[in-house]
Short mmCIF file of C-alpha atoms in Angstrom, two decimals:
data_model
loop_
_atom_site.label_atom_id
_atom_site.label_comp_id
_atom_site.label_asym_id
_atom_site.label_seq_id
_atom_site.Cartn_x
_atom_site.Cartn_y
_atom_site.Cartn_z
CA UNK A 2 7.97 28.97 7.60
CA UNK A 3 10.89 26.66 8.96
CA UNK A 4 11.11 22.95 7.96
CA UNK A 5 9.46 21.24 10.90
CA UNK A 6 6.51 23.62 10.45
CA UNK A 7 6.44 22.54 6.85
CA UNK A 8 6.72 19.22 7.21
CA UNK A 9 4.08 19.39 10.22
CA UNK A 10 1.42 20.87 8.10
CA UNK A 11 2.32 18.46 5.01
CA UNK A 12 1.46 15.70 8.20
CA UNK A 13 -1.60 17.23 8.85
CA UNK A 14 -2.79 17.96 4.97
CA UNK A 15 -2.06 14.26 4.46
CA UNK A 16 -4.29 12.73 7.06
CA UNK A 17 -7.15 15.04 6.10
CA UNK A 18 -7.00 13.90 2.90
CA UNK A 19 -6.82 10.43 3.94
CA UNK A 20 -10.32 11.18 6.30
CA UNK A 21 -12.01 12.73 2.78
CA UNK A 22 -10.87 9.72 0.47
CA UNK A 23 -8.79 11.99 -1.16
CA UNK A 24 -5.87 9.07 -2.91
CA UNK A 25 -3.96 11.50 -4.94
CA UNK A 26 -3.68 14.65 -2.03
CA UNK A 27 -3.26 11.75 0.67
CA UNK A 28 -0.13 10.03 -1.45
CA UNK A 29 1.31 13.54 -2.20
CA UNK A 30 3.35 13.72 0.52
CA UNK A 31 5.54 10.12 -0.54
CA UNK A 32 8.17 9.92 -2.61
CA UNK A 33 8.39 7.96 -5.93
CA UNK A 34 10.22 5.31 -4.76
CA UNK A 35 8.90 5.28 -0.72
CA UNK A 36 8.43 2.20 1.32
CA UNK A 37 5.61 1.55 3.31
CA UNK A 38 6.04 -1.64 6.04
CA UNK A 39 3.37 -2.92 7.86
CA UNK A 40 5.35 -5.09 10.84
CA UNK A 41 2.46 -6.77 11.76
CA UNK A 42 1.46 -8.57 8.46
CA UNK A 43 4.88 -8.53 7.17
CA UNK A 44 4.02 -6.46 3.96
CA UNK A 45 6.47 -4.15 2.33
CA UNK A 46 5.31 -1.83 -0.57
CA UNK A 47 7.64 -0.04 -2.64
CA UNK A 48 6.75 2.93 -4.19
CA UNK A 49 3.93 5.70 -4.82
CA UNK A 50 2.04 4.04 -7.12
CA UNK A 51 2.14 0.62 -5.09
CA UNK A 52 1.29 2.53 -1.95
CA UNK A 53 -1.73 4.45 -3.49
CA UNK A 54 -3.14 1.17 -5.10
CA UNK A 55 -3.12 -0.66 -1.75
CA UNK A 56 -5.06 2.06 0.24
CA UNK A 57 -7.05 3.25 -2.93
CA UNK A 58 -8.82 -0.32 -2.94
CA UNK A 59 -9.59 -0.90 1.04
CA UNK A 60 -12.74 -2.44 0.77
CA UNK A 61 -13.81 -0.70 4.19
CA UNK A 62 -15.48 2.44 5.06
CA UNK A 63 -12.38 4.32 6.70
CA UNK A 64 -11.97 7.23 8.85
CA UNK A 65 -9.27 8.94 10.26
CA UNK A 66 -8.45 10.93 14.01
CA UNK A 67 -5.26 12.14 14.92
CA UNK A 68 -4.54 11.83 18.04
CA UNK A 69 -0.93 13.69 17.81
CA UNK A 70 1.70 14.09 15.54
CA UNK A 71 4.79 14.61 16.68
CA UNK A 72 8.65 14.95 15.38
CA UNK A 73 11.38 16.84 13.94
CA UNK A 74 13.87 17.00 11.23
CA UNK A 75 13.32 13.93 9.09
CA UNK A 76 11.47 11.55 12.05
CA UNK A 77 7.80 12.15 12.13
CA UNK A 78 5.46 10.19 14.49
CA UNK A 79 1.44 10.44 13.66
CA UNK A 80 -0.67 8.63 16.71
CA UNK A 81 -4.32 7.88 14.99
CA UNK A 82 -7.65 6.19 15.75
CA UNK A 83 -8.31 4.60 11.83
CA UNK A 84 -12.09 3.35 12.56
CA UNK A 85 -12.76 0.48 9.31
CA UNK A 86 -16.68 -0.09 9.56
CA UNK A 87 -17.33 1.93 12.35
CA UNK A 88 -14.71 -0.57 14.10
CA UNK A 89 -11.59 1.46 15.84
CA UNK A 90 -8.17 0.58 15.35
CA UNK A 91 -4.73 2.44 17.21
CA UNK A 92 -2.23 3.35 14.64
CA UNK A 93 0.80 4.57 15.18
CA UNK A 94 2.49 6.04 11.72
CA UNK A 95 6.36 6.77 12.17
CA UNK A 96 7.41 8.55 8.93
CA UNK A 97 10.96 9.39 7.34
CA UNK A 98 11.45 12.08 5.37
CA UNK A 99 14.10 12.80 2.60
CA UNK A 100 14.06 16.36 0.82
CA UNK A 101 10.15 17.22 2.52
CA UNK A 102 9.26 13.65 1.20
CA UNK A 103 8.78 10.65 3.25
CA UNK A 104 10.82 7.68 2.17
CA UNK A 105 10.10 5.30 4.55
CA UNK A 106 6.69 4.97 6.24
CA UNK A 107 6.40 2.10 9.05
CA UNK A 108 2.85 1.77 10.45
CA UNK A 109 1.55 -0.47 13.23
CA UNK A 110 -1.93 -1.13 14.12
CA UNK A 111 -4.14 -2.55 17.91
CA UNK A 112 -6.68 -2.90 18.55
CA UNK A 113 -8.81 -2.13 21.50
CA UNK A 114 -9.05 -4.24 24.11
CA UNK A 115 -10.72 -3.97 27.96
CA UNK A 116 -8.44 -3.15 30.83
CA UNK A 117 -7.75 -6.40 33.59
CA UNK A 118 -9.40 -5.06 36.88
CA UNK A 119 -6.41 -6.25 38.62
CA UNK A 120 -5.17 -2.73 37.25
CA UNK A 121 -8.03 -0.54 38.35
CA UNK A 122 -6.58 0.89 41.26
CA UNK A 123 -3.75 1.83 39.91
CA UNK A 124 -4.87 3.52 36.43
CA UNK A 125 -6.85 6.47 35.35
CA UNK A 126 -8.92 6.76 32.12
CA UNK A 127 -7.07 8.90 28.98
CA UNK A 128 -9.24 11.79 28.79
CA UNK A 129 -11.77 12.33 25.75
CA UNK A 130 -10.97 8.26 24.88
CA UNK A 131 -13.53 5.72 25.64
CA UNK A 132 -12.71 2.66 26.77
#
């Protein structure tokens, strides 16, 4: 199996862990000493342990669907619907990885929001999204 395969199904075991509430598979695929930003509130957390904590104690009922992951070499990009309460969120996850290990994890969240009619002619719905 080459690297991008690898790292591809690493991707994929890591966000099914995170849809079972699995904390230790899910944080497997970081490094000791990863980062994980979150842009939007301005929150940097530096390692494993830090990054496990802060996701092991969401007070939320989460789930997780990937939309698509894709990447290559060490720049990984996971596209998700996280739904907290039964409430949907658009996540986009770009990951960095260092020796099959991501090192730097930079997340960013929307959420949904109804399209301006002045835009209706012009656009076409995303198949299998609702909205």
């Amino acid at each position: 199996m080459d690297r991008d395969a690898k790292i591809r199904a690493r991707l994929e075991q890591h966000w099914e862990a995170s849809e079972r509430g699995d904390i230790d598979a899910e944080n497997a695929i970081y490094a000791a000493d990863a980062i994980l930003d979150y842009p939007q509130s301005g929150e940097r957390f530096r390692g494993r342990s830090k990054i496990q904590a802060q996701r092991g104690g969401h007070p939320a009922e989460r789930h997780f669907t990937i939309i698509r992951i894709r990447g290559g070499g060490d720049l990984w990009v996971s596209e998700c619907v996280i739904t907290y309460d039964g409430v949907p969120t658009y996540s986009v996850s770009i990951m960095e990885f260092t020796d099959d290990l991501v090192t730097h994890e930079t997340q960013y969240f929307a959420d949904p929001f109804q399209a301006p009619a002045s835009r209706a002619a012009l656009a076409e719905p995303i198949p299998g999204q609702n909205g």
